[in-house]
Coordinates of C-alpha atoms and ligand atoms in Angstrom, one line a residue:
Chain O
M845 CA 48.4 0.4 -27.1
S846 CA 47.4 -1.3 -23.8
G847 CA 50.5 0.1 -22.2
I848 CA 49.0 3.5 -21.5
A849 CA 45.4 2.4 -22.1
A850 CA 45.2 0.6 -18.7
L851 CA 46.6 3.6 -17.0
L852 CA 44.2 5.9 -18.7
L853 CA 41.2 3.9 -17.7
A854 CA 42.4 3.9 -14.1
D855 CA 43.1 7.6 -14.0
A856 CA 40.6 9.8 -12.2
R857 CA 41.5 12.5 -14.7
L858 CA 39.8 10.5 -17.4
P859 CA 36.9 12.7 -18.4
A860 CA 34.0 10.2 -17.8
G861 CA 32.3 11.8 -14.8
G862 CA 34.1 9.7 -12.2
H863 CA 34.1 12.6 -9.8
T864 CA 30.3 12.2 -9.4
Q865 CA 30.7 8.7 -7.9
S866 CA 31.6 7.3 -4.4
A867 CA 31.5 3.6 -5.1
G868 CA 28.8 3.2 -2.5
L869 CA 30.7 4.9 0.2
E870 CA 28.5 7.9 0.7
P871 CA 25.3 5.7 1.0
A872 CA 27.2 3.5 3.5
L873 CA 28.3 6.4 5.7
L874 CA 24.8 7.9 5.6
G875 CA 23.5 4.4 6.5
G876 CA 25.7 4.3 9.6
L877 CA 29.0 2.9 8.6
E878 CA 31.7 4.4 10.9
P879 CA 34.6 6.0 9.0
T880 CA 37.0 3.7 11.0
D881 CA 35.3 0.8 9.2
I882 CA 36.1 2.0 5.7
P883 CA 39.0 -0.4 5.3
G884 CA 36.5 -3.3 6.0
F885 CA 34.1 -1.7 3.5
L886 CA 36.8 -1.8 0.9
R887 CA 37.5 -5.5 1.6
T888 CA 33.8 -6.2 1.4
R889 CA 33.5 -4.6 -2.0
L890 CA 36.5 -6.4 -3.2
A891 CA 35.0 -9.7 -2.1
T892 CA 31.5 -8.9 -3.5
S893 CA 30.3 -6.2 -5.9
A894 CA 33.8 -5.2 -7.2
R895 CA 34.5 -8.8 -8.0
V896 CA 31.2 -9.2 -9.9
D897 CA 31.8 -6.1 -11.8
A898 CA 35.4 -7.1 -12.6
A899 CA 34.2 -10.5 -13.9
T900 CA 31.5 -8.8 -16.0
A901 CA 34.1 -6.5 -17.6
V902 CA 36.4 -9.4 -18.3
V903 CA 33.7 -11.5 -19.9
T904 CA 32.6 -8.5 -22.0
R905 CA 36.2 -8.0 -23.1
A906 CA 36.4 -11.7 -24.1
G907 CA 33.5 -11.1 -26.5
A908 CA 30.6 -12.7 -24.8
P909 CA 27.2 -11.5 -26.2
V910 CA 26.4 -8.3 -24.5
E911 CA 22.7 -9.1 -23.8
Q912 CA 23.8 -12.3 -22.0
V913 CA 26.4 -10.5 -20.0
L914 CA 23.9 -7.8 -19.1
D915 CA 21.4 -10.4 -17.9
A916 CA 24.1 -12.2 -15.8
W917 CA 25.3 -8.9 -14.3
A918 CA 21.7 -7.7 -13.6
A919 CA 20.8 -11.0 -11.9
R920 CA 23.8 -10.4 -9.5
T921 CA 22.9 -6.7 -8.9
P922 CA 19.3 -6.9 -7.6
S923 CA 18.7 -3.3 -6.6
E924 CA 17.3 -1.3 -9.6
V925 CA 18.8 1.8 -7.9
V926 CA 22.3 0.3 -8.0
R927 CA 21.8 -0.8 -11.6
A928 CA 20.6 2.6 -12.6
A929 CA 23.6 4.2 -11.0
A930 CA 25.9 1.8 -12.8
V931 CA 24.1 2.8 -16.1
E932 CA 24.8 6.5 -15.4
A933 CA 28.5 5.7 -14.8
G934 CA 28.5 3.7 -18.0
R935 CA 27.1 6.6 -20.0
G936 CA 30.3 8.5 -19.2
Y937 CA 32.4 5.8 -20.9
L938 CA 30.0 5.6 -23.8
R939 CA 30.2 9.4 -24.3
L940 CA 34.0 9.2 -24.2
A941 CA 33.9 6.4 -26.8
R942 CA 31.6 8.4 -29.0
T943 CA 33.9 11.5 -29.1
L944 CA 36.9 9.2 -29.8
G945 CA 35.0 7.2 -32.5
M946 CA 35.4 3.8 -30.7
P947 CA 33.0 0.8 -31.3
T948 CA 31.9 0.9 -27.6
S949 CA 29.9 4.0 -28.6
L950 CA 27.5 1.7 -30.4
L951 CA 26.4 -0.1 -27.2
P952 CA 22.9 0.7 -26.0
R953 CA 22.4 3.8 -23.9
D954 CA 21.5 1.7 -20.8
T955 CA 24.9 -0.2 -20.7
P956 CA 26.2 -0.3 -17.1
R957 CA 29.7 0.7 -16.1
P958 CA 31.3 -2.8 -16.0
I959 CA 30.1 -3.7 -19.5
A960 CA 31.1 -0.3 -20.9
L961 CA 34.5 -0.6 -19.3
G962 CA 35.0 -4.2 -20.6
S963 CA 34.0 -3.0 -24.1
L964 CA 36.4 0.0 -23.9
A965 CA 39.1 -2.4 -22.8
R966 CA 38.4 -4.5 -25.8
D967 CA 38.6 -1.5 -28.1
L968 CA 41.9 -0.4 -26.5
G969 CA 43.5 -3.9 -26.6
L970 CA 43.7 -4.5 -22.8
A971 CA 44.5 -8.0 -21.6
A972 CA 41.9 -9.8 -19.4
A973 CA 44.0 -9.3 -16.2
E974 CA 44.5 -5.7 -17.0
V975 CA 40.7 -4.9 -17.3
A976 CA 40.0 -6.9 -14.1
R977 CA 42.7 -4.9 -12.2
V978 CA 41.4 -1.6 -13.6
A979 CA 37.8 -2.4 -12.7
I980 CA 38.7 -3.3 -9.1
Y981 CA 41.2 -0.6 -8.6
D982 CA 38.8 2.1 -9.9
D983 CA 36.0 0.9 -7.7
L984 CA 38.2 0.9 -4.5
Q985 CA 40.1 4.1 -5.3
T986 CA 36.7 5.9 -6.0
A987 CA 35.7 5.0 -2.5
C988 CA 39.0 6.1 -1.1
A989 CA 38.8 9.5 -2.9
A990 CA 35.3 10.0 -1.8
A991 CA 36.3 9.2 1.8
L992 CA 38.6 12.3 1.8
K993 CA 35.6 14.4 0.9
L994 CA 33.1 12.8 3.3
A995 CA 35.4 12.0 6.3
P996 CA 38.6 14.0 5.9
M997 CA 41.8 12.6 7.1
D998 CA 45.5 12.6 6.2
P999 CA 45.2 11.8 2.4
A1000 CA 48.0 9.2 2.7
T1001 CA 45.8 7.1 5.0
P1002 CA 43.5 5.7 2.3
V1003 CA 46.6 5.0 0.1
G1004 CA 47.6 2.7 2.9
W1005 CA 44.2 1.0 3.0
L1006 CA 44.5 0.4 -0.8
L1007 CA 48.0 -1.0 -0.4
A1008 CA 46.8 -3.3 2.3
C1009 CA 44.4 -4.8 -0.3
A1010 CA 47.1 -5.4 -2.8
D1011 CA 47.4 -9.2 -2.3
P1012 CA 43.7 -9.8 -2.2
I1013 CA 43.3 -7.7 -5.3
D1014 CA 45.9 -9.8 -7.2
E1015 CA 44.1 -12.9 -6.1
A1016 CA 40.7 -11.5 -7.3
V1017 CA 42.3 -10.5 -10.6
A1018 CA 43.7 -14.0 -11.1
D1019 CA 40.3 -15.5 -10.2
V1020 CA 38.3 -13.5 -12.7
A1021 CA 40.7 -13.0 -15.5
K1022 CA 40.3 -16.5 -16.9
L1023 CA 36.5 -16.3 -17.2
T1024 CA 34.9 -16.1 -20.6
E1025 CA 31.2 -17.0 -20.2
P1026 CA 28.5 -14.9 -18.5
Q1027 CA 27.4 -17.8 -16.3
Q1028 CA 30.9 -18.0 -14.8
I1029 CA 30.5 -14.5 -13.2
P1030 CA 30.6 -15.0 -9.5
A1031 CA 27.3 -14.3 -7.6
T1032 CA 28.8 -12.6 -4.6
T1033 CA 26.6 -9.8 -3.2
A1034 CA 26.6 -7.7 0.0
P1035 CA 23.0 -7.2 1.0
L1036 CA 23.5 -4.5 3.6
M1037 CA 25.7 -2.4 1.2
E1038 CA 23.0 -2.8 -1.5
L1039 CA 20.3 -1.7 1.0
W1040 CA 22.4 1.5 1.8
Q1041 CA 22.8 2.2 -1.9
H1042 CA 19.2 1.5 -2.5
A1043 CA 18.2 4.3 -0.1
H1044 CA 20.5 6.8 -1.8
S1045 CA 18.1 7.6 -4.6
T1046 CA 15.8 9.3 -2.0
A1047 CA 18.5 10.8 0.2
T1048 CA 18.0 14.6 0.3
R1049 CA 21.5 15.5 1.2
R1050 CA 24.1 13.9 -0.9
L1051 CA 27.3 14.9 -2.6
F1052 CA 27.7 11.9 -4.9
R1053 CA 25.4 10.3 -7.3
A1054 CA 26.0 6.8 -6.0
Chain M
M461 CA 25.1 27.7 -40.9
P462 CA 21.7 27.7 -39.2
E463 CA 21.9 26.0 -35.8
T464 CA 19.1 23.5 -34.9
R465 CA 20.4 22.3 -31.6
A466 CA 19.0 24.0 -28.5
L467 CA 20.9 27.0 -27.2
R468 CA 22.8 26.1 -24.0
L469 CA 22.9 29.1 -21.6
G470 CA 24.9 28.8 -18.4
I471 CA 24.1 30.8 -15.2
A472 CA 27.1 31.2 -12.9
G473 CA 27.9 33.3 -9.8
P474 CA 28.2 33.1 -6.1
V475 CA 25.7 31.3 -3.9
G476 CA 22.6 33.3 -3.1
T477 CA 23.0 35.9 -5.8
G478 CA 19.7 34.8 -7.4
K479 CA 20.7 32.2 -10.1
S480 CA 17.8 29.9 -9.4
S481 CA 15.4 32.8 -9.2
L482 CA 16.7 34.1 -12.5
I483 CA 16.0 30.8 -14.1
A484 CA 12.5 30.7 -12.6
L485 CA 12.0 34.2 -13.9
L486 CA 13.1 33.2 -17.4
C487 CA 10.9 30.1 -17.4
R488 CA 8.0 32.3 -16.3
E489 CA 8.7 35.0 -18.9
L490 CA 9.8 32.9 -21.8
G491 CA 8.1 29.5 -21.2
G492 CA 5.0 30.4 -23.1
T493 CA 6.9 31.0 -26.4
I494 CA 10.1 29.1 -26.1
E495 CA 10.6 25.4 -25.4
L496 CA 12.8 25.2 -22.2
G497 CA 14.8 22.8 -20.2
V498 CA 16.8 23.2 -17.0
V499 CA 19.8 21.5 -15.5
T500 CA 20.9 22.3 -12.0
N501 CA 24.3 21.5 -10.4
D502 CA 23.6 21.4 -6.7
I503 CA 26.7 21.1 -4.5
Y504 CA 25.0 19.2 -1.7
T505 CA 21.4 18.6 -2.4
D506 CA 18.9 18.7 -5.2
E507 CA 17.4 21.8 -3.5
D508 CA 17.6 24.0 -6.6
A509 CA 15.9 21.5 -8.8
R510 CA 13.2 20.9 -6.2
M511 CA 12.8 24.7 -5.7
L512 CA 12.3 25.2 -9.5
R513 CA 10.0 22.2 -9.7
A514 CA 7.9 23.5 -6.8
A515 CA 7.8 27.0 -8.4
G516 CA 5.6 25.4 -11.1
V517 CA 7.2 27.4 -13.9
L518 CA 8.1 24.3 -16.0
D519 CA 7.1 20.7 -16.4
P520 CA 9.1 19.0 -13.5
D521 CA 10.5 16.4 -15.9
R522 CA 12.3 19.2 -17.8
I523 CA 14.3 20.1 -14.8
R524 CA 17.2 17.7 -14.2
A525 CA 19.7 17.7 -11.3
V526 CA 23.3 16.7 -11.6
E527 CA 25.4 15.7 -8.6
T528 CA 28.9 16.9 -8.8
G529 CA 30.7 14.9 -6.0
A530 CA 31.6 18.3 -4.4
C531 CA 33.5 19.3 -7.5
P532 CA 31.1 22.0 -8.9
H533 CA 33.9 23.6 -10.8
T534 CA 35.1 20.4 -12.5
A535 CA 31.5 19.6 -13.5
I536 CA 31.1 22.7 -15.6
R537 CA 34.6 23.2 -16.8
D538 CA 37.0 20.3 -17.2
D539 CA 35.0 17.1 -16.9
I540 CA 31.6 18.2 -18.2
T541 CA 30.4 14.6 -18.8
A542 CA 27.6 14.5 -16.3
N543 CA 26.2 17.8 -17.4
A544 CA 26.6 17.0 -21.1
I545 CA 24.7 13.8 -20.6
A546 CA 21.9 15.5 -18.7
I547 CA 21.5 18.1 -21.5
E548 CA 21.7 15.4 -24.2
D549 CA 19.0 13.4 -22.4
L550 CA 16.7 16.5 -22.1
E551 CA 17.2 17.2 -25.8
S552 CA 16.4 13.6 -26.8
D553 CA 13.4 13.3 -24.4
Y554 CA 12.1 16.7 -25.7
P555 CA 13.4 17.1 -29.2
A556 CA 11.7 20.5 -29.7
T557 CA 13.7 22.0 -26.8
E558 CA 15.1 25.5 -27.9
L559 CA 16.9 26.7 -24.8
V560 CA 18.5 24.8 -22.0
L561 CA 19.4 26.8 -18.9
I562 CA 22.3 25.3 -16.7
E563 CA 22.7 26.6 -13.2
S564 CA 26.3 26.2 -11.9
G565 CA 26.9 25.0 -8.3
G566 CA 29.9 27.2 -8.2
D567 CA 30.6 28.8 -4.9
N568 CA 33.0 31.6 -5.7
L569 CA 34.0 34.2 -8.3
T570 CA 36.3 32.0 -10.4
A571 CA 34.0 29.3 -11.7
T572 CA 33.0 29.6 -15.3
F573 CA 31.5 27.2 -17.8
S574 CA 33.5 25.5 -20.6
P575 CA 32.4 26.5 -24.1
A576 CA 32.2 22.8 -24.7
L577 CA 29.2 22.7 -22.4
V578 CA 27.5 26.0 -22.9
D579 CA 27.1 28.4 -25.9
A580 CA 26.9 31.5 -23.6
Q581 CA 26.9 32.3 -20.0
I582 CA 25.4 34.8 -17.6
F583 CA 27.3 35.8 -14.4
V584 CA 25.2 36.9 -11.5
L585 CA 26.2 39.1 -8.7
D586 CA 23.9 40.9 -6.2
V587 CA 24.1 44.3 -4.6
A588 CA 24.0 42.6 -1.1
G589 CA 27.5 41.1 -1.9
G590 CA 28.8 44.6 -1.7
G591 CA 29.6 47.4 -4.3
D592 CA 33.3 46.4 -4.5
V593 CA 32.7 42.9 -5.8
V594 CA 32.7 44.1 -9.4
R595 CA 36.0 45.8 -8.9
K596 CA 37.5 42.6 -7.5
G597 CA 36.8 41.2 -10.9
G598 CA 37.3 37.6 -12.1
P599 CA 36.8 35.8 -15.4
G600 CA 33.0 35.6 -15.1
I601 CA 32.6 39.3 -14.1
A602 CA 34.9 40.5 -16.8
R603 CA 34.1 38.2 -19.7
A604 CA 30.8 36.3 -19.3
D605 CA 28.4 37.1 -22.1
L606 CA 26.2 39.0 -19.7
L607 CA 26.8 40.3 -16.2
V608 CA 23.7 40.7 -14.0
V609 CA 23.8 42.9 -11.0
N610 CA 20.8 41.5 -9.2
K611 CA 18.4 42.6 -6.4
T612 CA 18.7 46.3 -7.1
D613 CA 15.6 46.8 -4.9
L614 CA 17.8 46.0 -1.9
A615 CA 20.4 48.6 -2.7
P616 CA 19.1 51.3 -0.4
H617 CA 19.0 48.8 2.5
V618 CA 22.6 47.6 2.1
G619 CA 24.1 51.0 1.4
V620 CA 25.1 50.2 -2.2
D621 CA 24.8 52.5 -5.2
A622 CA 23.4 50.0 -7.8
D623 CA 23.9 52.4 -10.6
R624 CA 27.5 52.9 -9.8
M625 CA 28.0 49.1 -9.5
R626 CA 26.5 48.7 -13.0
R627 CA 28.7 51.5 -14.4
E628 CA 31.9 49.9 -12.8
G629 CA 30.7 46.6 -14.3
E630 CA 30.6 48.1 -17.7
Q631 CA 34.1 49.6 -17.3
A632 CA 35.6 46.2 -16.1
R633 CA 33.9 44.5 -19.0
E634 CA 35.1 46.8 -21.7
G635 CA 31.7 47.3 -23.2
R636 CA 30.2 43.8 -22.7
P637 CA 26.6 44.1 -21.5
V638 CA 25.5 44.5 -17.9
I639 CA 21.9 44.4 -16.7
A640 CA 20.9 45.8 -13.3
L641 CA 18.1 43.5 -12.4
S642 CA 15.3 43.2 -9.8
R643 CA 12.4 40.9 -9.9
N644 CA 10.3 44.0 -8.9
D645 CA 11.5 46.1 -11.8
A646 CA 9.6 45.2 -15.0
D647 CA 11.9 47.3 -17.2
S648 CA 14.9 45.3 -16.0
I649 CA 13.2 42.0 -16.6
A650 CA 12.3 43.1 -20.1
A651 CA 15.9 44.0 -20.8
L652 CA 17.0 40.5 -19.6
T653 CA 14.4 38.6 -21.7
S654 CA 15.2 40.7 -24.7
W655 CA 18.9 39.9 -24.3
V656 CA 18.1 36.2 -24.2
R657 CA 15.7 36.4 -27.2
H658 CA 18.4 38.2 -29.2
L659 CA 21.0 35.7 -28.3
L660 CA 18.7 32.8 -29.2
A661 CA 18.1 34.4 -32.6
R662 CA 21.8 34.9 -33.2
H663 CA 22.4 31.2 -32.2
R664 CA 19.7 30.0 -34.6
H665 CA 21.3 32.0 -37.5
G666 CA 24.7 30.6 -36.6
E667 CA 26.0 34.1 -35.8
H668 CA 26.8 33.4 -32.2
V669 CA 30.2 32.0 -31.3
A670 CA 30.8 30.6 -27.8
T671 CA 33.7 32.3 -26.1
D672 CA 35.5 31.2 -22.9
P673 CA 35.7 33.8 -20.1
G674 CA 38.6 31.7 -18.9
P675 CA 40.1 31.3 -15.5
M676 CA 43.1 32.8 -17.2
A677 CA 43.5 36.5 -17.8
P678 CA 43.5 37.5 -21.5
H679 CA 47.0 37.2 -23.0
F680 CA 48.7 37.6 -26.4
H681 CA 49.7 34.8 -28.7
A682 CA 52.8 34.9 -30.9
D683 CA 50.6 35.5 -34.0
G684 CA 49.2 38.7 -32.4
T685 CA 45.7 37.3 -31.5
V686 CA 44.4 38.0 -28.0
H687 CA 42.9 35.1 -26.1
A688 CA 40.9 34.9 -22.9
H689 CA 40.8 31.0 -23.1
Ligands
LIG1951 N1 15.1 41.3 -2.9 C1 15.3 40.5 -3.9 N2 15.6 39.2 -3.6 C2 15.9 38.4 -4.6 C3 15.9 38.7 -6.0 N3 16.2 37.7 -6.7 C4 16.4 36.6 -5.9 N4 16.2 37.0 -4.6 C5 16.3 36.2 -3.3 O1 17.7 35.8 -3.1 C6 17.8 34.6 -2.4 C7 18.7 33.7 -3.2 O2 18.2 33.4 -4.5 P1 18.5 32.1 -5.2 O3 17.9 32.2 -6.6 O4 18.2 30.8 -4.5 O5 20.1 32.2 -5.4 P2 21.2 31.2 -6.0 O6 21.8 30.5 -4.8 O7 22.2 32.0 -6.8 O8 20.5 30.2 -6.9 C8 16.3 34.1 -2.3 O9 15.9 34.3 -1.1 C9 15.6 34.9 -3.4 O10 14.3 35.0 -3.1 C10 15.5 40.1 -6.3 O11 15.5 40.6 -7.4 N5 15.3 40.9 -5.2
LIG1952 MG1 20.5 28.1 -6.8

C-alpha cells in the first residue's frame, strides 16, 4: 500500500485543496522577500517550520496521543494565524479521509495539517521516513509552485532549487524519522517568517490562503 | 426522497457581468423568507465578500470568502475541497440554512461548477459584453440551469438588441431557460426570484437532479445515452 500512498500524498493533484496554499511564500514576498532569495527561504523552512511539521507528522504516525502532539506542535507554532492556516489545510485531508472512509476522518475538526498528514500516513501504512519526506517535500514544493504564480520564471528553475535541497532534506528526514514522543519534536522557529505569515490574515490583496 | 440539505446554487460568468450584484439582489429579495448563506471565490482579493458584507443584505458571518491560489476553475470544478469545506461550515454554523449561493471567481466563458459542489448553476452574461457572446457559446451558456442576460437597461447605450440576445440564448440552449435581467426592471427580478423559488421547491421534494454543463460538448455513449458531462 505505501508504495503508491507516499506518491499520492506528495502529489499536487491530490484533491485536498493544496492549490490554495503557498507555504508562507506569498506572505514573505508581500513582506519584502526578494524573489532571488526564495532558495534561501526554502532552506530556512527546511531548517525550521518544515522540520517541526515533519516531526509532528512522524510522531503522530507513531501513535502518540493526538492531544499531546497538538500541544507540542502548537507550542512550536506561536502565531495563531499560522496555526489557523494549518488547520484549514488539515481540513482538506480530513475531508478526503471522510470520503474514503479512513480513521483519520474521526480526528477533531481543528486538526492541523501535520497531524492530519501523520494520521493519514498511519492509515495508509507509510513508514516514518516516508511521511517525513512527504511532509517536507510538500511544504517546499508548495512554495516552489506558488513562486511560479507570484514571481514567474522558467518553471525548471524552482526544480533546480528543490534538487539543491536534496541532501539537507535527506538529513532532516533521517533526523526526525526516529522520533516517537511529542516532546522530541524540535523547537526550531523562524520569527520573521512567522511575522510575515501573521500579517497575511489582514492582507487585502492575496492569491493564497497562507 | 425529500432533501433536507440546503440547496447549493452556483453563479458563474465573466468578471463584471453582475454576479455579485445578482447575489446581493437575491439576498435582498429572498432574505426575508429563505435562510441564506454566501460563499465567494475571489481571484485576488476578498473584494466580493466585502462588497456583499458592506451591502448589508445578509449577516456578514453568513458570507464566506475562499482563496483559490489563482486557480478559480480548479476550485469550483476538479478540487472543490476549499469550497466544500466553506459550505459545510456555513451549514454547520447555521443549520437552518436553506440556500447557499456560491460565486465563482471564473474569468472566462469556460468555467463551470462541478455537480459535486453545486446542485444547480446560473451563468451570467451582460449586454455590454456584446450581442455575439451568446453565439460564441460555451458549456455555461449552452447548458447551465439558467442563463441570465444582465443589465438590459444598458442595451440602448451599447448598441445591443437585448431581446435578440435573449432569443439567441434560447436557441443555443435548446429550450433551457433564459432571463433578461436588469436591476431596474421589477418584472425581470420577479422572474428570477420565481425561478429560484421553484428550483428550491423541486430540490426539497427531491425532484431536482444536478447536471453538469461540462467543459466537454455533449456526446453519445455506446448505450445510446447523451451526456454533457
Ligand atoms: N446598469 C446596470 N449595471 C449593473 C447591473 N447589475 C450589475 N451592474 C453593475 O455591473 C458592475 C459589475 O457588477 P458585479 O456584480 O461586481 O460583477 P461580477 O464581477 O460579475 O461580480 C457593477 O458596477 C454593478 O453595479 C444592472 O442590472 N444594470
Ligand atoms: Mg463579483
